[in-house]
Amino acid sequence: MHKAWETKEKKDAKVFNGKRMPRSGGFWSAKGDIKSEKYLIESKQTTKRSFSVSIDLWKKIEREALLSNRIPLLSIEMGKEKQELIVLSCDDFLTL
């Protein structure tokens, strides 16, 4: 049986037509959880009703996306309802 975070990564890979990175981006040459043609996606999953996005987490995602020439996205699934949200910078949102 898959862990919840693994199921979330697989779902995001399918939704964004991307590929899961080995060890959830744990290799220096393959950062991020999912890479698509346009996006570098960090997937997070929690059963709690909230998820905190720190500036440090966001800067990490931005830096890794910049190095791979992709738009950074944070994909979050939270709560028992499995509410899904996408976080991206205002500049990237307005560009899209």
Coordinates of C-alpha atoms in Angstrom, one line a residue:
M1 CA 0.0 0.0 0.0
H2 CA 1.3 3.4 -0.9
K3 CA 1.9 6.1 1.6
A4 CA -0.4 9.2 1.4
W5 CA 2.5 11.5 0.2
E6 CA 3.4 9.0 -2.5
T7 CA -0.2 8.8 -3.7
K8 CA -0.2 12.6 -3.8
E9 CA 3.0 12.7 -5.9
K10 CA 1.6 10.2 -8.4
K11 CA -1.6 12.1 -8.7
D12 CA 0.2 15.4 -9.3
A13 CA 2.5 13.8 -11.9
K14 CA -0.6 12.7 -13.8
V15 CA -2.5 16.0 -13.4
F16 CA 0.5 18.1 -14.6
N17 CA 1.7 15.5 -17.2
G18 CA 5.0 15.3 -15.4
K19 CA 7.5 12.8 -14.0
R20 CA 8.2 12.0 -10.4
M21 CA 11.8 12.6 -9.4
P22 CA 13.8 9.8 -7.7
R23 CA 13.8 10.0 -3.9
S24 CA 11.3 13.0 -4.1
G25 CA 14.0 15.3 -5.5
G26 CA 16.7 14.1 -3.1
F27 CA 19.4 14.0 -5.7
W28 CA 21.3 17.2 -6.5
S29 CA 20.6 16.8 -10.2
A30 CA 16.9 16.0 -9.9
K31 CA 15.2 18.5 -7.5
G32 CA 11.5 18.9 -6.8
D33 CA 9.0 16.1 -6.4
I34 CA 7.6 16.4 -10.0
K35 CA 9.0 17.9 -13.2
S36 CA 6.8 18.8 -16.1
E37 CA 7.7 20.6 -19.2
K38 CA 6.7 23.9 -17.6
Y39 CA 6.7 23.4 -13.9
L40 CA 8.8 22.2 -11.0
I41 CA 6.3 20.9 -8.4
E42 CA 6.7 20.3 -4.7
S43 CA 3.9 18.1 -3.4
K44 CA 2.8 18.2 0.2
Q45 CA 0.1 16.2 1.9
T46 CA -1.3 16.4 5.4
T47 CA -4.4 15.1 7.2
K48 CA -4.4 18.3 9.3
R49 CA -6.8 21.1 8.4
S50 CA -4.0 23.6 7.8
F51 CA -0.5 23.8 6.2
S52 CA 2.0 26.5 6.8
V53 CA 4.1 27.8 3.9
S54 CA 7.3 29.4 5.2
I55 CA 9.4 31.8 3.2
D56 CA 12.3 29.3 3.5
L57 CA 10.2 26.6 1.9
W58 CA 9.1 28.9 -0.9
K59 CA 12.6 30.2 -1.5
K60 CA 13.9 26.6 -1.8
I61 CA 11.2 25.7 -4.4
E62 CA 11.9 28.9 -6.3
R63 CA 15.7 28.3 -6.4
E64 CA 15.3 24.7 -7.6
A65 CA 12.8 25.8 -10.3
L66 CA 15.1 28.6 -11.5
L67 CA 17.9 26.1 -11.8
S68 CA 15.7 23.9 -14.0
N69 CA 14.2 26.8 -15.9
R70 CA 10.7 26.0 -14.7
I71 CA 7.9 27.7 -12.9
P72 CA 7.7 26.8 -9.2
L73 CA 4.5 25.3 -7.8
L74 CA 3.6 24.1 -4.4
S75 CA 0.8 21.5 -4.5
I76 CA -0.9 20.9 -1.2
E77 CA -3.5 18.4 -0.2
M78 CA -4.9 18.8 3.3
G79 CA -7.6 17.7 5.7
K80 CA -9.8 14.6 5.6
E81 CA -11.6 16.3 2.7
K82 CA -8.4 16.2 0.7
Q83 CA -8.8 19.9 -0.2
E84 CA -6.2 20.6 -3.0
L85 CA -4.5 24.0 -3.4
I86 CA -1.8 25.3 -5.7
V87 CA 0.6 28.0 -4.6
L88 CA 2.5 30.1 -7.1
S89 CA 4.0 33.5 -7.0
C90 CA 1.9 36.5 -8.0
D91 CA 4.4 37.4 -10.9
D92 CA 4.1 33.8 -12.3
F93 CA 0.3 33.9 -11.9
L94 CA 0.1 37.2 -13.8
T95 CA 2.4 35.9 -16.5
L96 CA 0.3 32.8 -17.0

